[in-house]
Short mmCIF file of C-alpha atoms in Angstrom, two decimals:
data_model
loop_
_atom_site.label_atom_id
_atom_site.label_comp_id
_atom_site.label_asym_id
_atom_site.label_seq_id
_atom_site.Cartn_x
_atom_site.Cartn_y
_atom_site.Cartn_z
CA MET A 14 16.03 147.06 147.62
CA MET A 15 15.66 143.71 145.85
CA ALA A 16 14.53 145.48 142.67
CA SER A 17 17.69 147.61 142.54
CA HIS A 18 19.76 144.52 142.78
CA ALA A 19 17.73 142.84 139.87
CA LEU A 20 18.05 145.85 137.67
CA ILE A 21 21.80 146.03 138.23
CA VAL A 22 22.09 142.40 137.27
CA GLY A 23 19.89 143.00 134.25
CA ILE A 24 21.92 146.02 133.01
CA PHE A 25 25.17 143.92 133.48
CA ALA A 26 23.67 141.05 131.38
CA ALA A 27 22.51 143.32 128.69
CA ALA A 28 25.98 144.80 128.51
CA VAL A 29 27.62 141.58 128.28
CA LEU A 30 25.27 140.51 125.31
CA LEU A 31 26.02 143.83 123.74
CA VAL A 32 29.72 143.34 123.94
CA LEU A 33 29.38 139.65 122.63
CA MET A 34 27.38 140.74 119.88
CA GLY A 35 29.81 143.61 118.87
CA ILE A 36 32.84 141.16 118.92
CA LEU A 37 31.12 138.82 116.83
CA TRP A 38 30.03 141.47 114.41
CA ILE A 39 33.46 143.11 114.23
CA SER A 40 35.24 139.64 113.71
CA GLY A 41 32.86 138.77 110.83
CA LEU A 42 33.31 142.36 109.24
CA LEU A 43 37.02 142.26 109.49
CA GLY A 44 37.92 138.46 109.08
CA GLY A 45 38.20 137.70 105.48
CA ARG A 46 36.41 134.77 103.85
CA HIS A 47 38.42 132.81 101.22
CA PRO A 48 36.82 129.55 100.74
CA ASN A 49 38.46 127.10 98.74
CA ARG A 50 38.37 123.24 98.35
CA ASN A 51 40.82 122.41 101.10
CA LYS A 52 38.96 124.55 103.62
CA ASN A 53 35.69 122.97 103.01
CA ILE A 54 36.54 119.58 103.90
CA PRO A 55 36.16 118.24 107.50
CA PHE A 56 39.31 118.29 109.49
CA GLU A 57 39.83 115.08 111.52
CA SER A 58 42.81 115.56 113.87
CA GLY A 59 45.23 115.47 110.92
CA LEU A 60 43.86 112.34 109.30
CA GLY A 61 43.15 112.43 105.69
CA ALA A 62 39.58 112.57 104.54
CA ASN A 63 39.59 108.93 103.26
CA THR A 64 41.08 107.39 106.52
CA SER A 65 38.95 105.81 109.35
CA THR A 66 38.20 108.27 112.22
CA HIS A 67 37.89 105.47 114.58
CA PRO A 68 40.94 103.35 114.58
CA ARG A 69 41.57 100.44 117.09
CA THR A 70 43.35 101.60 120.14
CA PRO A 71 45.87 99.04 121.68
CA VAL A 72 44.97 97.63 125.12
CA ALA A 73 48.41 98.96 126.43
CA PHE A 74 47.03 102.33 126.30
CA TYR A 75 43.96 101.52 128.67
CA LEU A 76 46.17 99.50 131.04
CA LEU A 77 48.39 102.49 131.23
CA ALA A 78 45.66 104.88 131.84
CA VAL A 79 44.02 102.77 134.71
CA SER A 80 47.49 102.23 136.24
CA PHE A 81 47.87 106.21 136.21
CA LEU A 82 44.45 106.84 137.75
CA VAL A 83 45.23 104.23 140.65
CA PHE A 84 48.62 105.85 141.61
CA GLU A 85 47.21 109.22 141.03
CA LEU A 86 44.64 108.78 143.49
CA GLU A 87 47.24 107.27 145.80
CA ALA A 88 49.23 110.33 145.64
CA ALA A 89 46.05 112.48 146.42
CA PHE A 90 45.19 110.53 149.44
CA LEU A 91 48.76 110.49 150.58
CA PHE A 92 49.15 114.15 150.25
CA ALA A 93 46.12 114.70 152.70
CA TRP A 94 47.61 112.12 155.10
CA ALA A 95 51.01 113.80 155.00
CA VAL A 96 49.79 117.14 155.79
CA ALA A 97 47.88 115.86 158.81
CA PHE A 98 50.68 113.49 159.95
CA HIS A 99 52.11 115.23 162.86
CA THR A 100 48.43 115.50 164.36
CA LEU A 101 47.42 111.87 163.85
CA GLY A 102 47.61 109.11 166.35
CA TRP A 103 48.91 105.71 165.71
CA GLY A 104 45.88 104.29 164.23
CA PRO A 105 45.77 106.62 161.23
CA ILE A 106 49.64 106.36 160.70
CA VAL A 107 49.43 102.53 160.77
CA ALA A 108 46.56 102.57 158.28
CA GLY A 109 48.39 105.06 156.01
CA LEU A 110 51.53 102.74 155.91
CA ALA A 111 49.43 99.68 155.26
CA PHE A 112 47.76 101.41 152.35
CA MET A 113 51.37 102.44 150.95
CA VAL A 114 52.34 98.70 151.30
CA ILE A 115 49.21 97.50 149.48
CA LEU A 116 49.83 99.86 146.78
CA GLY A 117 53.49 98.92 146.68
CA LEU A 118 52.55 95.35 146.29
CA GLY A 119 50.10 96.44 143.47
CA LEU A 120 52.89 98.33 141.58
CA PHE A 121 55.38 95.37 142.09
CA TYR A 122 52.70 92.95 140.64
CA GLU A 123 51.95 95.12 137.66
CA TRP A 124 55.79 95.35 137.12
CA ARG A 125 56.27 91.63 137.28
CA MET A 126 53.19 90.88 134.87
CA GLY A 127 54.82 93.43 132.28
CA GLY A 128 52.06 95.98 132.72
CA LEU A 129 54.83 98.85 132.73
CA GLN A 130 56.57 97.56 129.50
CA TRP A 131 55.75 99.47 126.28
CA HIS A 132 55.90 96.99 123.30
#
């Protein structure tokens, strides 16, 4: 019984590899090769060949990314809390409200410090 399952998996794997090699062979056969100078240079996300590939990223991008992560996780936690809201007792409801108050204060602080301003 076990050998028949292994045989079926082996046949399936061989068929997948055969199809894969066939697709690669047909694309190589039908796809034209037209090399020229512009196609042979490396492509760096639209930057020219003489520009730096590692430009400095402003700190505002990192601050915005961290803020997004914090408030995205808040939404994920609050979604689960809201789904179970009617079955919760008073303890989890008060804890959830305290969580929202703390995050609201964090958002207010970030807004007052200019973390949400784009310069």
